Coordinates of C-alpha atoms and ligand atoms in Angstrom, one line a residue:
M1162 CA 8.7 -23.6 -2.8
I1163 CA 7.3 -21.3 -0.1
N1164 CA 6.5 -18.2 -2.3
I1165 CA 7.2 -14.7 -1.1
A1166 CA 3.6 -13.7 -2.0
K1167 CA 0.4 -15.5 -2.9
P1168 CA -3.1 -14.0 -3.5
L1169 CA -5.7 -16.0 -1.6
I1170 CA -8.8 -16.2 -3.8
G1171 CA -11.7 -18.3 -2.6
D1172 CA -15.1 -19.4 -4.0
E1173 CA -16.6 -16.1 -2.6
E1174 CA -14.6 -14.0 -5.1
K1175 CA -15.3 -16.4 -8.0
L1176 CA -19.0 -16.3 -7.3
A1177 CA -19.0 -12.6 -7.0
V1178 CA -17.3 -12.2 -10.3
M1179 CA -19.7 -14.5 -12.0
E1180 CA -22.6 -12.5 -10.6
V1181 CA -21.2 -9.3 -12.1
L1182 CA -20.6 -10.9 -15.4
D1183 CA -24.2 -12.1 -15.5
S1184 CA -25.6 -8.7 -14.4
G1185 CA -24.7 -6.9 -17.6
I1186 CA -23.0 -4.1 -15.7
I1187 CA -19.4 -4.9 -15.9
A1188 CA -17.7 -1.5 -15.9
Q1189 CA -17.9 1.0 -13.0
G1190 CA -21.2 0.4 -11.3
P1191 CA -22.9 -0.6 -8.1
R1192 CA -20.1 -2.9 -6.9
V1193 CA -17.6 -0.1 -7.1
K1194 CA -19.9 2.1 -5.1
A1195 CA -20.4 -0.7 -2.5
F1196 CA -16.6 -1.3 -2.4
E1197 CA -15.9 2.4 -1.9
G1198 CA -18.4 2.5 1.0
A1199 CA -17.0 -0.6 2.7
F1200 CA -13.4 0.6 2.3
A1201 CA -14.2 4.1 3.7
D1202 CA -15.7 2.4 6.8
M1203 CA -12.6 0.2 7.2
C1204 CA -10.4 3.3 7.2
G1205 CA -12.7 5.4 9.3
V1206 CA -13.1 8.1 6.7
N1207 CA -16.1 9.8 5.0
H1208 CA -15.1 9.0 1.4
A1209 CA -13.2 6.4 -0.7
V1210 CA -12.7 6.7 -4.4
A1211 CA -11.8 3.6 -6.4
T1212 CA -9.2 3.7 -9.2
T1213 CA -7.4 1.3 -11.5
S1214 CA -4.3 1.0 -9.4
G1215 CA -2.3 2.4 -6.4
T1216 CA -0.3 4.4 -8.9
T1217 CA -3.4 6.1 -10.3
A1218 CA -4.8 6.6 -6.8
L1219 CA -1.6 8.5 -5.9
H1220 CA -1.6 10.4 -9.1
T1221 CA -5.3 11.4 -8.8
A1222 CA -4.9 12.4 -5.1
L1223 CA -1.9 14.7 -6.0
L1224 CA -3.8 16.3 -8.8
A1225 CA -6.9 16.8 -6.6
H1226 CA -4.7 18.8 -4.2
G1227 CA -3.7 21.0 -7.1
I1228 CA -0.1 19.8 -7.2
G1229 CA 1.6 20.4 -10.6
T1230 CA 4.6 21.9 -12.4
G1231 CA 6.9 23.9 -10.3
D1232 CA 5.8 22.3 -7.0
E1233 CA 7.8 20.0 -4.7
V1234 CA 6.6 17.0 -2.7
I1235 CA 8.6 15.6 0.1
T1236 CA 8.7 11.8 0.2
S1237 CA 10.8 8.7 1.1
P1238 CA 13.5 7.3 -1.3
F1239 CA 13.0 3.8 0.1
T1240 CA 9.9 2.7 -1.6
F1241 CA 8.5 1.3 -4.8
I1242 CA 9.1 3.7 -7.7
A1243 CA 5.4 4.5 -8.1
S1244 CA 5.4 6.8 -5.0
A1245 CA 7.9 9.2 -6.6
N1246 CA 6.8 8.6 -10.2
S1247 CA 3.2 9.7 -9.3
I1248 CA 4.7 13.0 -8.2
L1249 CA 6.6 13.3 -11.5
F1250 CA 3.3 12.6 -13.5
T1251 CA 1.9 15.8 -12.2
G1252 CA 4.9 17.9 -13.3
A1253 CA 6.1 18.3 -9.7
R1254 CA 9.5 17.2 -8.3
P1255 CA 9.9 14.6 -5.5
V1256 CA 12.3 15.8 -2.8
F1257 CA 13.8 12.8 -1.0
V1258 CA 14.4 12.7 2.8
D1259 CA 16.4 9.9 4.4
I1260 CA 14.7 7.2 6.5
D1261 CA 14.7 6.1 10.1
P1262 CA 16.9 3.0 9.9
V1263 CA 14.9 1.2 12.5
T1264 CA 11.4 1.5 10.9
F1265 CA 12.5 2.0 7.2
N1266 CA 10.0 4.9 7.0
I1267 CA 10.8 8.6 6.4
D1268 CA 12.6 10.3 9.3
P1269 CA 10.4 13.2 10.5
A1270 CA 13.4 14.9 12.1
L1271 CA 14.9 15.5 8.6
I1272 CA 11.7 16.8 6.9
E1273 CA 11.8 20.4 7.9
A1274 CA 15.3 21.0 6.4
A1275 CA 13.9 19.8 3.0
I1276 CA 11.0 22.3 2.9
S1277 CA 11.4 25.1 0.3
T1278 CA 9.1 27.9 -1.0
K1279 CA 8.0 25.3 -3.6
T1280 CA 7.0 22.6 -1.2
R1281 CA 3.3 21.8 -1.4
A1282 CA 2.9 18.4 0.2
I1283 CA 4.4 15.6 2.2
M1284 CA 3.9 12.0 1.0
P1285 CA 4.7 9.7 3.9
V1286 CA 5.0 6.1 2.6
H1287 CA 3.8 3.5 5.2
L1288 CA 6.3 0.9 4.1
F1289 CA 6.0 -2.9 4.6
G1290 CA 2.8 -2.5 6.7
L1291 CA 4.0 -0.1 9.3
S1292 CA 2.7 3.4 9.7
C1293 CA 5.1 6.4 9.6
N1294 CA 5.5 8.4 12.7
M1295 CA 2.6 10.7 12.0
D1296 CA 2.5 13.1 14.9
P1297 CA 5.6 15.1 14.0
I1298 CA 4.7 14.9 10.2
L1299 CA 1.2 16.3 10.8
E1300 CA 2.7 19.0 13.1
I1301 CA 5.2 20.1 10.4
A1302 CA 2.6 20.0 7.6
A1303 CA 0.2 22.1 9.7
R1304 CA 2.8 24.7 10.5
H1305 CA 3.9 25.0 6.9
G1306 CA 0.4 24.7 5.3
L1307 CA 1.3 21.5 3.4
A1308 CA -1.0 18.7 2.3
I1309 CA -0.5 15.2 3.5
I1310 CA -0.9 12.5 0.8
E1311 CA -0.3 9.1 2.4
D1312 CA 1.1 6.3 0.3
A1313 CA -0.7 3.5 2.2
C1314 CA -0.3 1.1 -0.7
Q1315 CA 1.3 -1.5 1.5
S1316 CA -0.6 -0.8 4.8
H1317 CA -4.3 -1.8 4.7
A1318 CA -5.7 -1.4 8.2
A1319 CA -2.4 -0.5 9.8
I1320 CA -2.8 1.6 13.0
Y1321 CA -0.9 4.5 14.4
K1322 CA -2.0 5.5 18.0
G1323 CA -5.5 4.1 17.5
V1324 CA -6.0 5.6 14.1
R1325 CA -6.0 3.8 10.7
V1326 CA -3.6 4.9 8.0
G1327 CA -5.2 6.6 5.1
S1328 CA -7.2 8.9 7.4
F1329 CA -4.5 11.4 8.3
G1330 CA -4.8 13.3 5.0
T1331 CA -5.6 11.9 1.6
G1332 CA -4.7 8.2 1.5
A1333 CA -3.8 6.0 -1.5
F1334 CA -4.0 2.2 -1.4
S1335 CA -3.0 -0.5 -3.9
L1336 CA -5.0 -3.6 -4.5
Y1337 CA -2.4 -5.4 -6.6
P1338 CA -2.3 -9.2 -6.1
T1339 CA 0.7 -9.3 -3.8
K1340 CA -1.0 -6.7 -1.4
N1341 CA -2.7 -7.6 1.9
I1342 CA -6.0 -7.7 -0.1
T1343 CA -6.5 -7.5 -3.8
S1344 CA -8.9 -6.7 -6.6
A1345 CA -6.5 -8.2 -9.2
E1346 CA -5.5 -4.6 -10.1
G1347 CA -7.0 -1.6 -8.4
G1348 CA -6.5 1.3 -6.1
M1349 CA -8.4 3.3 -3.5
I1350 CA -8.2 7.0 -2.4
T1351 CA -9.5 7.8 1.1
T1352 CA -10.3 11.2 2.5
D1353 CA -12.6 13.0 4.9
D1354 CA -12.6 16.1 2.7
D1355 CA -15.8 16.4 0.6
L1356 CA -14.1 18.6 -2.0
I1357 CA -11.1 16.4 -2.5
A1358 CA -13.3 13.4 -2.9
E1359 CA -15.4 15.2 -5.5
K1360 CA -12.2 16.3 -7.4
C1361 CA -10.9 12.8 -7.4
R1362 CA -14.1 11.4 -8.9
V1363 CA -14.0 14.1 -11.6
I1364 CA -10.3 13.5 -12.4
R1365 CA -11.0 9.7 -12.6
Q1366 CA -13.7 10.3 -15.2
H1367 CA -12.1 12.6 -17.8
G1368 CA -12.8 15.8 -15.9
M1369 CA -16.5 15.2 -16.3
R1370 CA -19.1 16.5 -13.8
R1371 CA -22.1 16.5 -16.2
R1372 CA -22.3 13.9 -18.9
Y1373 CA -20.1 14.9 -21.8
Y1374 CA -19.3 18.4 -20.4
H1375 CA -15.6 18.5 -19.5
D1376 CA -14.4 21.2 -17.1
E1377 CA -10.8 20.1 -16.8
L1378 CA -8.3 17.5 -18.0
G1379 CA -9.0 14.1 -16.5
F1380 CA -8.2 10.5 -17.2
N1381 CA -10.0 7.1 -17.4
F1382 CA -8.9 5.7 -14.0
R1383 CA -12.2 3.9 -13.3
M1384 CA -12.3 0.6 -11.5
T1385 CA -14.6 -2.0 -13.0
D1386 CA -17.4 -3.8 -11.1
V1387 CA -15.5 -7.1 -11.9
H1388 CA -12.5 -5.9 -9.9
A1389 CA -14.7 -4.3 -7.2
A1390 CA -16.5 -7.6 -6.7
I1391 CA -13.2 -9.3 -5.9
G1392 CA -12.2 -6.4 -3.7
L1393 CA -15.4 -6.5 -1.7
E1394 CA -15.0 -10.1 -0.9
Q1395 CA -11.3 -9.6 0.0
L1396 CA -12.2 -6.7 2.3
K1397 CA -14.4 -9.0 4.3
K1398 CA -11.3 -11.2 4.9
L1399 CA -8.9 -8.4 5.7
E1400 CA -9.1 -8.7 9.5
R1401 CA -8.5 -12.5 9.3
F1402 CA -5.7 -12.1 6.8
T1403 CA -4.1 -9.4 9.0
Q1404 CA -4.2 -11.6 12.1
I1405 CA -2.5 -14.5 10.3
R1406 CA 0.2 -12.2 9.0
Q1407 CA 0.7 -10.8 12.5
S1408 CA 0.9 -14.2 14.1
N1409 CA 3.3 -15.5 11.4
A1410 CA 5.5 -12.5 12.1
E1411 CA 5.3 -13.0 15.8
F1412 CA 6.6 -16.6 15.4
M1413 CA 9.5 -15.4 13.3
N1414 CA 10.2 -12.5 15.7
N1415 CA 10.5 -15.0 18.5
N1416 CA 12.5 -17.6 16.7
L1417 CA 14.9 -16.1 14.1
K1418 CA 18.5 -15.8 15.1
G1419 CA 21.4 -13.8 13.7
V1420 CA 19.2 -11.3 11.7
I1421 CA 17.5 -8.0 12.9
V1422 CA 13.7 -8.6 12.9
P1423 CA 11.1 -5.9 12.2
Y1424 CA 10.5 -3.3 14.9
T1425 CA 7.1 -2.1 15.9
P1426 CA 7.0 1.0 18.0
E1427 CA 4.7 1.3 21.0
G1428 CA 1.1 2.2 19.9
Y1429 CA 1.5 1.0 16.3
Q1430 CA -0.1 -2.0 14.7
H1431 CA 2.1 -3.5 12.0
V1432 CA 0.1 -5.4 9.3
Y1433 CA 3.2 -7.1 7.8
H1434 CA 2.7 -6.6 4.1
Q1435 CA 6.3 -7.6 4.1
Y1436 CA 8.3 -9.3 6.9
T1437 CA 11.6 -7.6 6.4
V1438 CA 14.8 -8.5 8.3
R1439 CA 18.3 -6.9 8.1
V1440 CA 21.1 -9.2 7.3
P1441 CA 24.8 -8.2 7.8
E1442 CA 26.2 -6.8 4.5
G1443 CA 27.7 -9.4 2.3
K1444 CA 25.6 -12.3 3.8
R1445 CA 22.3 -11.4 2.1
E1446 CA 22.9 -12.8 -1.3
P1447 CA 24.4 -16.1 0.0
L1448 CA 21.5 -16.4 2.5
R1449 CA 19.0 -15.8 -0.4
E1450 CA 20.6 -18.6 -2.4
F1451 CA 20.6 -20.9 0.6
L1452 CA 16.9 -20.2 1.3
H1453 CA 16.1 -20.9 -2.4
E1454 CA 17.9 -24.2 -2.2
N1455 CA 15.8 -25.1 0.8
G1456 CA 12.5 -24.2 -0.8
V1457 CA 12.1 -20.7 0.8
G1458 CA 11.3 -17.8 -1.5
S1459 CA 12.6 -14.3 -0.5
E1460 CA 12.9 -10.9 -2.1
V1461 CA 14.8 -7.7 -1.7
Y1462 CA 12.4 -4.7 -1.4
Y1463 CA 14.2 -2.6 -2.6
P1464 CA 17.7 -3.1 -4.0
V1465 CA 18.0 0.4 -5.5
P1466 CA 16.6 3.5 -3.7
V1467 CA 14.6 5.8 -6.0
H1468 CA 17.2 8.5 -6.0
K1469 CA 19.8 6.0 -7.2
Q1470 CA 17.7 4.7 -10.1
E1471 CA 19.4 5.3 -13.5
F1472 CA 16.5 7.4 -14.8
Y1473 CA 16.5 9.6 -11.7
I1474 CA 20.2 10.2 -12.0
Q1475 CA 20.6 10.5 -15.8
D1476 CA 17.4 12.2 -16.8
L1477 CA 16.3 14.0 -13.7
G1478 CA 19.7 15.0 -12.3
Y1479 CA 19.4 13.6 -8.8
H1480 CA 22.9 13.4 -7.2
L1481 CA 22.1 12.6 -3.5
D1482 CA 23.6 10.6 -0.8
L1483 CA 21.0 9.3 1.7
P1484 CA 23.1 6.9 3.8
D1485 CA 20.4 5.2 6.0
C1486 CA 18.3 4.4 2.9
E1487 CA 21.3 3.2 0.9
R1488 CA 22.5 1.0 3.8
A1489 CA 19.0 -0.5 4.1
A1490 CA 19.0 -1.3 0.4
L1491 CA 22.1 -3.4 0.9
E1492 CA 20.8 -5.3 4.0
V1493 CA 17.1 -5.9 3.8
L1494 CA 15.5 -9.2 3.0
S1495 CA 11.8 -10.0 3.0
L1496 CA 10.6 -13.5 4.0
P1497 CA 7.2 -15.1 3.3
V1498 CA 4.6 -13.9 5.9
H1499 CA 1.3 -14.0 3.9
P1500 CA -1.7 -15.9 5.1
S1501 CA -0.9 -19.1 3.1
V1502 CA 2.3 -19.6 5.0
S1503 CA 1.5 -22.6 7.3
P1504 CA 3.0 -23.4 10.7
A1505 CA 5.2 -26.1 9.0
D1506 CA 6.3 -23.4 6.5
L1507 CA 7.3 -21.1 9.3
E1508 CA 9.4 -23.9 10.9
T1509 CA 11.1 -24.4 7.5
I1510 CA 11.8 -20.7 7.1
V1511 CA 13.2 -20.2 10.6
A1512 CA 15.3 -23.4 10.4
A1513 CA 16.8 -22.4 7.1
V1514 CA 17.6 -18.8 8.2
N1515 CA 19.1 -19.9 11.5
T1516 CA 21.1 -22.7 10.0
F1517 CA 22.7 -20.3 7.5
M1518 CA 23.3 -17.6 10.0
N1519 CA 24.8 -20.0 12.5
N1520 CA 27.1 -21.6 10.0
S1521 CA 28.2 -18.2 8.5
N1522 CA 29.8 -16.8 11.7
Ligands
PLP1938 C1 4.7 1.8 -1.7 C2 3.9 1.6 -3.0 N1 3.4 2.7 -3.6 C3 2.7 2.6 -4.7 C4 2.5 1.4 -5.3 C5 1.7 1.3 -6.6 O1 0.6 0.5 -6.6 P1 0.1 -0.3 -7.9 O2 1.1 -1.3 -8.2 O3 -1.3 -0.8 -7.5 O4 0.0 0.8 -9.0 C6 2.9 0.2 -4.7 C7 2.6 -1.1 -5.2 O5 3.2 -1.8 -5.9 C8 3.7 0.3 -3.5 O6 4.1 -0.8 -2.9

């Protein structure tokens, strides 16, 4: 079976972990610091703050911007639930804006109408490895005095007009095993702002600036040196991993028939966390079945938009219709694109999709 995701762990990561275990410093220590420095360099920002997950990175970033009860944060409904839940954790309310059906990312043209007196921030989600259209989002945020908290959990090293995601405001990355690089579990906050970085470090460590003096409520969101050692080695491989993802995607772009392949606007660099096609409604499930029978894994990211999740409707009272997002949820299908997908695998994937689509007309 060609799996939809596969972490690529080599001897370098294994050796690095053994070194940490032998060093006697296994919780947050020098590897975390080194990983933060290397990650900040990769993004082109002054600071990176490591956490336990992408979710805690988002949560911490929101808190560092002072977001809490009574506030609203504008975000995309077409994302993993953690984007919106991290807003809920602070006591604030996510306000969902429909997506651009071509890129699957938040539609900047719809953001302004969603701004209220309670709005404090915009959380663009760079979904599947493609940056949001940042120029209009930054312009709206500046005009309304809103913070930008980028959910870059799926977009390590993605580029928008020459600039890396995670550097437009405060960025949050995930290092979960399916992501473009991993630390097993982990997250990273990126920012140029000295004060925000300092606040994130304090929130990560029980609100502690001076040992056992606690100025505010914080958490234990510390990354361990064991995780950081894996992350550091993975970061060295990010460029290579990204190039393989891009060349795998290019092959599928050039050869798939009967489905709509991912679109990359001029000036963007897609890093293909997912290779997501659109399949005419009604054909997606039979196609998935056919792919499975032919040894090709696939997945639907995401079958239910956040505003249509049971808990958001029943407990939180969301009764929204966001048609482009809802249509996407019915039509998207992600195919294997990760660096372990071989040229022979690509032939298998393309042949299986094309055979099904050709015979289903
Ligand atoms: C868009 C998005 N946001 C947030 C997260 C949360 O990251 P994590 O699973 O590391 O908590 C993920 C990862 O699953 C994600 O894909």
